[in-house]
XYZ file of C-alpha atoms in Angstrom:
584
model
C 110.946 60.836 172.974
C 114.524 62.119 173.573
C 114.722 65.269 176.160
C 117.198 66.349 173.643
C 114.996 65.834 170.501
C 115.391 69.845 168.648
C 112.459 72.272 169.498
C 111.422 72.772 166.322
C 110.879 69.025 165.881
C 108.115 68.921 168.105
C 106.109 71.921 166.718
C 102.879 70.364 164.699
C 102.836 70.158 161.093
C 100.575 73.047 160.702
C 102.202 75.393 162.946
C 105.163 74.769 160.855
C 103.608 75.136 157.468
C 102.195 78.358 159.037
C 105.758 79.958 160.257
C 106.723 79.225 156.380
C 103.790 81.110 155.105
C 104.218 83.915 157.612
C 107.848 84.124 156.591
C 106.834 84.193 152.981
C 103.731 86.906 153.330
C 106.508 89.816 155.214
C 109.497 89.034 153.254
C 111.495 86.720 155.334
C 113.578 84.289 153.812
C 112.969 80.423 154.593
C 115.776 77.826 154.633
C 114.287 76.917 150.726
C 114.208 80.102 149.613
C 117.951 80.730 150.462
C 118.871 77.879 148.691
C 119.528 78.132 145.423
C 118.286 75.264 143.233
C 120.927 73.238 141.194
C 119.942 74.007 138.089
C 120.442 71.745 134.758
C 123.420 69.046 135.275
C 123.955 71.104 138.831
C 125.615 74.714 136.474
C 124.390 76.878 139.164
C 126.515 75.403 141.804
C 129.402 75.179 139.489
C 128.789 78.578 137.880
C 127.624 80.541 141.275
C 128.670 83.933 139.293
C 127.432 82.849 136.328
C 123.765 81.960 137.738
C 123.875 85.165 139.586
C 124.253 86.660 136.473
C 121.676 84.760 134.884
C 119.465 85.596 137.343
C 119.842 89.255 137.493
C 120.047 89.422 133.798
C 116.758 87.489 133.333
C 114.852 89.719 136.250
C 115.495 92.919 134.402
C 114.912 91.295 130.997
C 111.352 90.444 132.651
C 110.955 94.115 133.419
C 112.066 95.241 130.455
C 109.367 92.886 128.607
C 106.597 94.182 130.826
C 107.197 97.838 130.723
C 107.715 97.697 127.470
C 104.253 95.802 126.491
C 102.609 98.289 128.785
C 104.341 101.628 127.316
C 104.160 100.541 123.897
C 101.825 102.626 121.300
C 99.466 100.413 118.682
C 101.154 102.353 115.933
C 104.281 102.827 113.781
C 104.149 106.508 113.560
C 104.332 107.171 117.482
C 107.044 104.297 118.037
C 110.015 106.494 119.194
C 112.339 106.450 122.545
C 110.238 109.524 124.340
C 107.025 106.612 124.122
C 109.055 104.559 126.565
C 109.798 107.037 128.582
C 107.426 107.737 130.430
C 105.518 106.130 133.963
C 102.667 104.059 133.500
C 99.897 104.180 136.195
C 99.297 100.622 135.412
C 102.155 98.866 136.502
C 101.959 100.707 140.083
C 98.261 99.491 140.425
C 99.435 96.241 139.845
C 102.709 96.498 142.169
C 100.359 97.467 145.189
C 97.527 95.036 144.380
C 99.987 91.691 144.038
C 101.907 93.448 147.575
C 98.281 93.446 148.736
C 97.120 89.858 148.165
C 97.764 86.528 150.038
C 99.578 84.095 148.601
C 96.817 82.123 146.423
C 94.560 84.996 144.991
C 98.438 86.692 144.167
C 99.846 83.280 142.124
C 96.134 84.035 140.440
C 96.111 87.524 139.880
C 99.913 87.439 138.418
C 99.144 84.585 135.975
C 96.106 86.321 134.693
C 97.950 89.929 134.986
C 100.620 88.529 132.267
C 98.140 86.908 130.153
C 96.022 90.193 130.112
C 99.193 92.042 129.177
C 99.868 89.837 126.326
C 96.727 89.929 125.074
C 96.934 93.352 125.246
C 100.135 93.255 123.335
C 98.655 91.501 120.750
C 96.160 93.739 119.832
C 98.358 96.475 119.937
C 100.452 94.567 116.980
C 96.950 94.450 115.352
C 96.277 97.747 115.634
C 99.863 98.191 113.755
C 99.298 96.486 110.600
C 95.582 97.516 110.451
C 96.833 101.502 110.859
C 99.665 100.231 107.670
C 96.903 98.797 105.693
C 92.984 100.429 106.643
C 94.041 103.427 108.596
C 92.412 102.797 111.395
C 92.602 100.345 114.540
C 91.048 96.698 114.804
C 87.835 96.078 115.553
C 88.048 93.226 118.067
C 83.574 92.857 116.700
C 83.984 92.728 113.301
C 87.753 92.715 111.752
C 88.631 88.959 112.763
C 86.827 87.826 109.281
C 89.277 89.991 107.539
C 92.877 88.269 109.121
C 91.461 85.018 106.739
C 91.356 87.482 103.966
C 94.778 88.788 104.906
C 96.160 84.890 104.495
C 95.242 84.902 101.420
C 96.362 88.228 99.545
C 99.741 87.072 101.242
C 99.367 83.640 99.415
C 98.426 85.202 95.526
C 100.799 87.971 96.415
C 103.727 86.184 97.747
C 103.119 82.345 97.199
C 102.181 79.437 99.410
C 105.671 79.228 101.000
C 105.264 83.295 101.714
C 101.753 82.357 103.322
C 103.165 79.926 105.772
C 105.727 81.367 106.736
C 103.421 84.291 107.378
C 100.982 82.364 109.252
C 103.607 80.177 111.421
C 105.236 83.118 112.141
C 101.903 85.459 113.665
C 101.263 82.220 115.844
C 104.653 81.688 116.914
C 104.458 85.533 117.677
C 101.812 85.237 119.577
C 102.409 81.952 121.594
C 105.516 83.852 122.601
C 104.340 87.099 123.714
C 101.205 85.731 125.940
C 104.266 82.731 127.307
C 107.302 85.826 127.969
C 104.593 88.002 129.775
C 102.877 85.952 131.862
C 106.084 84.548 133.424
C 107.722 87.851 133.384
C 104.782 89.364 135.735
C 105.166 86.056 137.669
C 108.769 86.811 138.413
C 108.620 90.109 139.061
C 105.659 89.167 141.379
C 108.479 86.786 143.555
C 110.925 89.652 143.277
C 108.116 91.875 144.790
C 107.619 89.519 147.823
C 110.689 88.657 148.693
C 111.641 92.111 148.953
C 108.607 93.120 149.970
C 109.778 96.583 152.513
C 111.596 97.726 149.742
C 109.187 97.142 147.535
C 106.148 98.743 149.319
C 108.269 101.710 149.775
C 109.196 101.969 145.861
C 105.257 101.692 145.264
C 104.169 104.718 147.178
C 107.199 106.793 145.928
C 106.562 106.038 142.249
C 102.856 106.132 142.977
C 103.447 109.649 144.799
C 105.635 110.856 141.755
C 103.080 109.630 139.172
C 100.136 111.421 140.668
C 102.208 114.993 141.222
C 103.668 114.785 137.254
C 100.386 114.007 136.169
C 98.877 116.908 137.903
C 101.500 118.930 136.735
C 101.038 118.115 133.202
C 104.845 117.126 133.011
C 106.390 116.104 129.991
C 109.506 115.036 127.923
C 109.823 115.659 124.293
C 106.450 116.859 124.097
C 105.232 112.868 125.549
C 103.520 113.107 129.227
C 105.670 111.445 131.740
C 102.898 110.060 133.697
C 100.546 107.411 131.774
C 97.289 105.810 131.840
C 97.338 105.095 128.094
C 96.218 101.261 129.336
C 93.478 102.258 130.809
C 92.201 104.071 127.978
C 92.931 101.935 125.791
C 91.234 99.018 127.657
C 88.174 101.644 128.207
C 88.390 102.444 123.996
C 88.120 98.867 123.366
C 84.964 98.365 125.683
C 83.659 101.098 123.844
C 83.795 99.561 121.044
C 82.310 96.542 121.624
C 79.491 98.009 122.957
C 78.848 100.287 119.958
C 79.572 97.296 117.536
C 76.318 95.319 119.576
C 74.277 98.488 118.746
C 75.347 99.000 115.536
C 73.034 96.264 113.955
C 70.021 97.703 115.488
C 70.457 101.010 114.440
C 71.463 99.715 110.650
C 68.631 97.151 110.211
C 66.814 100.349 111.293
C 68.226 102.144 108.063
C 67.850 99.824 106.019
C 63.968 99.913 106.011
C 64.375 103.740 104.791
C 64.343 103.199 100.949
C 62.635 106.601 98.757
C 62.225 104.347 95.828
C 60.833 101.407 97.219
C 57.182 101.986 96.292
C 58.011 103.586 92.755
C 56.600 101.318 90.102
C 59.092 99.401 87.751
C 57.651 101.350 84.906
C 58.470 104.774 86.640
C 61.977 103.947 87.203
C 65.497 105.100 85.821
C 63.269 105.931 83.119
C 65.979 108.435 81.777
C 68.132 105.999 80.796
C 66.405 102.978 79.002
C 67.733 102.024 75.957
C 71.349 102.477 77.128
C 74.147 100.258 78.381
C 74.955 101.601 81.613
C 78.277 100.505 83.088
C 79.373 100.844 86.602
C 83.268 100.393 86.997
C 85.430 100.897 89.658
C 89.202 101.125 89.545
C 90.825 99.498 92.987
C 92.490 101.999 95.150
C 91.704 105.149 92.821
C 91.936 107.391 95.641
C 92.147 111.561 95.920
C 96.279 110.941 96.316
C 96.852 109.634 92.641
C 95.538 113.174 91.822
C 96.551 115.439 94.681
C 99.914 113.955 95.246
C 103.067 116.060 93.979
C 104.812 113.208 93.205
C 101.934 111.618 91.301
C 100.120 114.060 90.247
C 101.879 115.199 86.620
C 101.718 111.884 85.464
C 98.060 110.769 86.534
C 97.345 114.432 85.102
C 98.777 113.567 82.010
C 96.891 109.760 81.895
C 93.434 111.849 82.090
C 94.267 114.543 79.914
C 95.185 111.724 77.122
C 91.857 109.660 78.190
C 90.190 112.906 77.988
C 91.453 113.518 74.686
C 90.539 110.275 73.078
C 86.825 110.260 74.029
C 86.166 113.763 73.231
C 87.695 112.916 69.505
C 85.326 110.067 69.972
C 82.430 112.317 70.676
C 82.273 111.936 74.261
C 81.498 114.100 77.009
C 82.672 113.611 80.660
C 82.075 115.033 84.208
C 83.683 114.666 87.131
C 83.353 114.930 91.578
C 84.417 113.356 94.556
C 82.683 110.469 96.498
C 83.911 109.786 100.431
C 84.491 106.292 101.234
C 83.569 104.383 104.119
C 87.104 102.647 104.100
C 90.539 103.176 103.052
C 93.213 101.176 102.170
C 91.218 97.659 101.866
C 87.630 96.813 101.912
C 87.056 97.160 98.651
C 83.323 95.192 99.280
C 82.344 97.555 101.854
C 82.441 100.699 99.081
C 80.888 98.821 96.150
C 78.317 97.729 98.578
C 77.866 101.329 99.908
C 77.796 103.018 96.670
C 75.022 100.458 95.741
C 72.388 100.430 98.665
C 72.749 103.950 99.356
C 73.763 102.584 103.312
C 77.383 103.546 105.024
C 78.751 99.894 104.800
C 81.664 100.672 107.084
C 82.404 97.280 108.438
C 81.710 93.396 108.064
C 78.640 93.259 110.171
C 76.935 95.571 108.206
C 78.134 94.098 104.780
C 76.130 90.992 106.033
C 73.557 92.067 107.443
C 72.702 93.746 103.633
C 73.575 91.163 102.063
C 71.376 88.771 103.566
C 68.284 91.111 103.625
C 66.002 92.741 100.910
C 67.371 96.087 100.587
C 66.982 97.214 97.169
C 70.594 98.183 95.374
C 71.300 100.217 92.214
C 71.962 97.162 89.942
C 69.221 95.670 91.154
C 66.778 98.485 90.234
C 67.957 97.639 87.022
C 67.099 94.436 87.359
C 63.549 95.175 88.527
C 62.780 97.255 85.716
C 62.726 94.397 83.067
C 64.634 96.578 80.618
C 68.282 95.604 81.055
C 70.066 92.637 80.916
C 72.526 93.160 84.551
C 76.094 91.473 84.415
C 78.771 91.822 86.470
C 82.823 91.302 85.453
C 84.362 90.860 89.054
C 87.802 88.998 87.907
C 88.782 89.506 91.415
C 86.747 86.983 92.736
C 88.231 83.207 92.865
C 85.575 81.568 94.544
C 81.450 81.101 95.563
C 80.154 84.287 95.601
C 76.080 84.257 97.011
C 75.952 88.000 97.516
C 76.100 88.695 93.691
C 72.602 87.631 93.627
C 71.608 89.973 95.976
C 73.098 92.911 93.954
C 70.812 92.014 91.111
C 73.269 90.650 88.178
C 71.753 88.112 86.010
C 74.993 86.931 85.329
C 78.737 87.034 86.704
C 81.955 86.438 84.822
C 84.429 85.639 87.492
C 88.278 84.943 87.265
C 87.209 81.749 86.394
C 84.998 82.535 83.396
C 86.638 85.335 81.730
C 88.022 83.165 78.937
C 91.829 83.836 80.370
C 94.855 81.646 80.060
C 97.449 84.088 80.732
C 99.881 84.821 84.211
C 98.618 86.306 87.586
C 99.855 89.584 88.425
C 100.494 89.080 91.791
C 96.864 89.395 93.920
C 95.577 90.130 90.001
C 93.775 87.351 88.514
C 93.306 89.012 85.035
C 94.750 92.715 83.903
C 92.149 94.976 83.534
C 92.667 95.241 79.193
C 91.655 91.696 79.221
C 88.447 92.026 81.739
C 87.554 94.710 79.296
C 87.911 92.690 76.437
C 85.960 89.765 77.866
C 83.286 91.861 78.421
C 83.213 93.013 74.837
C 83.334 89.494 73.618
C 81.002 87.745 75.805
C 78.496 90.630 76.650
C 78.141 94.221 74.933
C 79.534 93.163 71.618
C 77.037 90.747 70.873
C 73.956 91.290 68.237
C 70.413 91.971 68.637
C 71.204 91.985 72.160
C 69.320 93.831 75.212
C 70.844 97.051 77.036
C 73.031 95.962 79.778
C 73.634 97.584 83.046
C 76.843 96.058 83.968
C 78.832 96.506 87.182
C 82.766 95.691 86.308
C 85.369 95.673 88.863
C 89.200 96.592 87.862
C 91.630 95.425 89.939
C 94.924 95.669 88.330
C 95.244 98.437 90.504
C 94.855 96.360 93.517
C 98.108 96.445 96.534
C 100.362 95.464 96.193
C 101.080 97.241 92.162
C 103.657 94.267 91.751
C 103.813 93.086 88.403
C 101.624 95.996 86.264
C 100.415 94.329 83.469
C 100.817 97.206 80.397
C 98.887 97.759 77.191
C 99.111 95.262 74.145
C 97.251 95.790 71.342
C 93.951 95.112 71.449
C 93.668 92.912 68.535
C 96.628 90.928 70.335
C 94.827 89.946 73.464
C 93.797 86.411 72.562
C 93.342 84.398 75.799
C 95.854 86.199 77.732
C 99.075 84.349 76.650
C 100.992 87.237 75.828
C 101.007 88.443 79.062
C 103.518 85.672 80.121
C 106.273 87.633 79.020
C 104.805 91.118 80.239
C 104.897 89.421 83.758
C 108.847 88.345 83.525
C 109.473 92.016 82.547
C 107.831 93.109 85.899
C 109.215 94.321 89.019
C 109.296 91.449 92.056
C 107.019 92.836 95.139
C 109.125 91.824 97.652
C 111.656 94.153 96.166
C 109.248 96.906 95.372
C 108.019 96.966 99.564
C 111.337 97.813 100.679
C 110.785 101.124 99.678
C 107.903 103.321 99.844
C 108.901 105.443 96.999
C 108.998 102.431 94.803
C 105.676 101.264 96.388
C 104.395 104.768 95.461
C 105.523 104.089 92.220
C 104.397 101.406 91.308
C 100.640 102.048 92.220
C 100.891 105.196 90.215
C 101.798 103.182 87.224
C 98.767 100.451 88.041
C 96.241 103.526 88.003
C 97.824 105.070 84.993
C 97.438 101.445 83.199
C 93.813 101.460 84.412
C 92.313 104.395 83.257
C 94.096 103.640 79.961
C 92.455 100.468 79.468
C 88.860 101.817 80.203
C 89.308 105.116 78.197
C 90.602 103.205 75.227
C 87.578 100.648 75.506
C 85.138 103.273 75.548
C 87.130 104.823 72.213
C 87.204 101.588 70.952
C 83.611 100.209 71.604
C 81.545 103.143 72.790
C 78.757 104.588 71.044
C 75.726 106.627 71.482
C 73.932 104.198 74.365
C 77.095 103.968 76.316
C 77.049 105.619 79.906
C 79.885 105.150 81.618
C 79.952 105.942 85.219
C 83.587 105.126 87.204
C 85.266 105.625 89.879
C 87.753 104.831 92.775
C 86.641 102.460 95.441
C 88.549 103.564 98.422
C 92.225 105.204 99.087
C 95.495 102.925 98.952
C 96.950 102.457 101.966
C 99.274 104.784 104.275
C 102.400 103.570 102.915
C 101.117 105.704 99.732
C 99.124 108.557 101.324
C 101.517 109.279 103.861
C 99.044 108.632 106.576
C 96.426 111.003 105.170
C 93.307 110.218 106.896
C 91.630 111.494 103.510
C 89.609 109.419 102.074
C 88.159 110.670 99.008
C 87.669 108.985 95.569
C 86.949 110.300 92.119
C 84.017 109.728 89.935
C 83.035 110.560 86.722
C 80.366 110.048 84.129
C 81.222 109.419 80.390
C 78.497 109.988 77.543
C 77.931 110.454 74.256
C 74.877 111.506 74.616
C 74.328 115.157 76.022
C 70.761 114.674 77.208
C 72.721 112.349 79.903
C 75.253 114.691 81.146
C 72.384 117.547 81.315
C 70.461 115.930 83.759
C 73.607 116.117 86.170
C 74.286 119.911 85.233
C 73.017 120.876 88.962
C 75.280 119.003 90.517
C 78.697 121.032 89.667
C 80.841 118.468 88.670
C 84.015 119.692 86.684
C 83.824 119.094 82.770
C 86.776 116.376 82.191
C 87.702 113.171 83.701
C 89.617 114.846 86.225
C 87.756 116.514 89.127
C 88.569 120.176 90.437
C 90.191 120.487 94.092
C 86.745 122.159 94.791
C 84.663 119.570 93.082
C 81.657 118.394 95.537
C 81.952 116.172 97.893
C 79.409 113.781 98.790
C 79.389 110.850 101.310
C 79.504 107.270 99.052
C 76.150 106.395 100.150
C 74.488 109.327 98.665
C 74.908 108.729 95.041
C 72.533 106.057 95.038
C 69.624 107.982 95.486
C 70.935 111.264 93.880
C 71.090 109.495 90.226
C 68.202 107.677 90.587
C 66.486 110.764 90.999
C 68.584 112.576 88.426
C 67.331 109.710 85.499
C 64.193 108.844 86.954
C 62.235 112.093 84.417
């Protein structure tokens, strides 16, 4: 060996691999790290300015991305500048742990640090729509059924082409946001380290300021400066798992509770036998299409005609107010609530009655051996197992309804037609036995884009005459730019709904006809205005005035319209309330 051979030559591989490490772990800058790499086709060494500028431009992007993910709120309404603003606790936990780390377990942590973030991102996008459509948060337990459900209204609402570009789009989303995160927090981690003085400095400071404003209670624009909106929403989420794995208990629990259970078939709804009783409910007739300003004269002026018509018709009518588990969508979870006398508030509970032997309304009915129980649900397109559990005999789907005519948008069949359907194939028929029927109308479905509107009756045929009534309509994706036109238009779809079923009952009611209706949940925000109300009408229709008199007690308001000051009763109430009121 040469006397003249360089010192460091002779040091042993691992002392040298260890000088390198040492020089990486307290900020020192090795021979590698100094050295910029080439870049594609060698641009950084021809572009040295340039690549600085890339560089710098691409590190503050990075924090820009993370900050942002971390400050963001999970809904439109709070999205303004003072939410970003402000000094997240978070991201100076993080900062001191990655400092804190050797080099393996901080490679780990920052990977997994960026992937948490834009997972955490995601949800908060979630959270977003769901607040825009349900009014309420995701449920990372039991809302993943309904994104499946969400394809699909895009794809009768908006086409197939509308669908997947929907779809491609959320993944692409996605991909990108978990991808931009994770290597953002992995360059900001390198920045960290090779600055690392500076850096461990900047931590305490901020970490010094951030406890001291949040003592303080300081603020800007009314927002708190110092944050630990993560951690509470991380801690909201756990919270809700865990209450989602209790929640079955305590409803299979519920379930067994039943006051009518034991009554003998012969004993019950005894009040009402010999008469068709109808259950209809009207998509998204919520409290707004009545309490509403904007809405209010004309829906107003829809009942007060309806009203007319059936009193001129004999009729009778009175009217209160149901709460709904949901608002917005869901519409399952309220017809399944108002039937089993259980809160159905999410998916997990709509199964778990569905697939045990909890007795229903219609299916009282059915036990009783004196009606005949249908059910005109022209919403639904395909197998449908849990109608059996509600006790129908028979169900007229889209499929079966006898109609040849146009979609209106998510509508399969305008409510007129349903109505007519049920006329033809059901209640108009001779020498027939009373029918309880449950009938769904859902021409007043989101998104209100075509309305079908009233033909004559006579005119209906198989639904061809719509055709033209469709190319007359407004286009949705026009109608969404606006929420006055979306408020619009789903004041016209009620307004054409409770004309088709008032007319029906003018045109086919008689003596045995009990009509009970009502709204199934609220529309969405875009049309309350973010009311968190979630009210629905319902009102009974008779001939009969023995009917309406066992319901005097109650104080509903005469009329189809209910008072401001109309009871109020939670959804899962009625149930038992009119079986006791007809069971004498």
């Amino acid at each position: 060996m040469s006397l003249f051979t360089p010192r460091s030559r002779q040091l042993p591989e691992a002392a040298e691999g260890g000088a390198e490490t040492e020089a990486q772990e307290t900020g020192q800058q090795t021979v590698g790290e100094v050295r910029e790499k080439p870049g594609w086709f060698g641009w950084r060494t021809r572009f040295p300015r340039t690549a600085r500028g890339v560089t710098i431009g691409t590190t503050v992007l990075a924090a820009a991305l993370v900050l942002g993910a971390l400050l963001m709120p999970n809904r439109l309404d709070r999205m303004n500048v003072q939410a970003f603003l402000r000094l997240p606790v978070e991201a100076i936990l993080l900062a001191g742990l990655l400092l804190a780390l050797p080099r393996r377990a901080r490679r780990v942590t920052a990977v997994v640090s960026g992937v948490l973030i834009g997972l955490f991102t995601i949800v908060k996008f979630l959270d977003m729509g769901f607040r825009q459509t349900l009014a309420r948060p995701f449920d990372l337990v039991f809302d993943w059924i309904l994104l499946d459900d969400a394809t699909d209204f895009v794809r009768e609402s908006f086409g197939r082409s509308g669908q997947v570009l929907a779809v491609t789009g959320a993944i692409v989303l996605a991909v990108a946001v978990l991808a931009l995160c994770t290597l953002s927090v992995v360059r900001l981690t390198n920045l960290l380290v090779r600055h690392r003085p500076v850096a461990l400095r900047s931590t305490l400071v901020l970490g010094i300021v951030w406890i001291v404003c949040f003592t303080l209670g300081v603020q800007f624009g009314g927002v708190p400066f110092a944050t630990k909106g993560n951690t509470q929403f991380v801690a909201n989420r756990v919270q809700q798992v865990r209450d989602g794995i209790f929640d079955a208990q305590e409803f299979e629990k519920k379930a067994t509770v039943d006051a009518f259970s034991k009554t003998p078939p012969d004993q019950l709804l005894t009040g009402l036998r010999g008469k068709d009783v109808l259950f209809t409910f009207i998509e998204s007739y919520g409290r707004v299409a009545i309490d509403d300003p904007a809405m209010a004269p004309q829906i107003d002026a829809a009942l007060q005609q309806g009203n007319s018509r059936l009193k001129a018709a004999g009729f009778a009518s009175r009217s209160g107010w149901l709460r709904s588990p949901v608002t917005g969508a869901g519409s399952w979870l309220a017809h399944s609530t108002f039937l089993s006398g259980l809160w159905v508030k999410n998916q997990q509970r709509y199964r778990s009655l569905t697939g045990g032997d909890r007795a229903t309304l219609t299916s009282y009915f059915q036990k009783t051996g004196a009606w005949r129980t249908v059910g005109i649900v022209p919403g639904v397109r395909k197998a449908w197992p849990e109608g059996k559990y509600f006790g129908l005999d028979h169900i007229y789907d889209s499929t079966h309804l006898g109609y040849n005519g146009p979609y209106f948008s998510w509508t399969p069949v305008p409510d007129q037609f349903s109505l007519e359907a049920f006329e033809r194939l059901e209640h108009g028929k001779e020498n027939r036995d009373p029918i309880m029927a449950e009938i769904i109308l859902a021409s007043s479905h989101n998104p209100w884009s075509p309305i079908a509107r009233m033909v004559d009756w006579d005119q209906l045929g198989d639904g061809s005459v719509f055709e033209q009534i469709k190319k007359e309509g407004t286009d949705p994706k026009e109608v969404w730019k606006s929420s006055k036109s979306v408020r619009t238009e789903y004041r016209k779809a009620i307004e054409y709904s409770l004309q088709s079923l008032t007319e029906w009952v003018e045109r086919y009611g008689d003596d045995d006809t009990v009509l009970v209706f009502l709204g199934d949940h609220q529309p969405v925000p875009t049309v309350t205005g973010g009311d968190t109300n979630k009210d629905v009408p319902i009102t009974i229709v008779a001939r009969d005035p023995k009917i309406l008199d066992r319901i005097a007690d109650w104080g509903w308001t005469d009329g189809l319209k209910p008072a401001g000051n109309a009871p109020e009763w939670g959804m899962d109430t009625f149930r038992d309330r009119f079986m006791t009121a007809y069971a004498k």
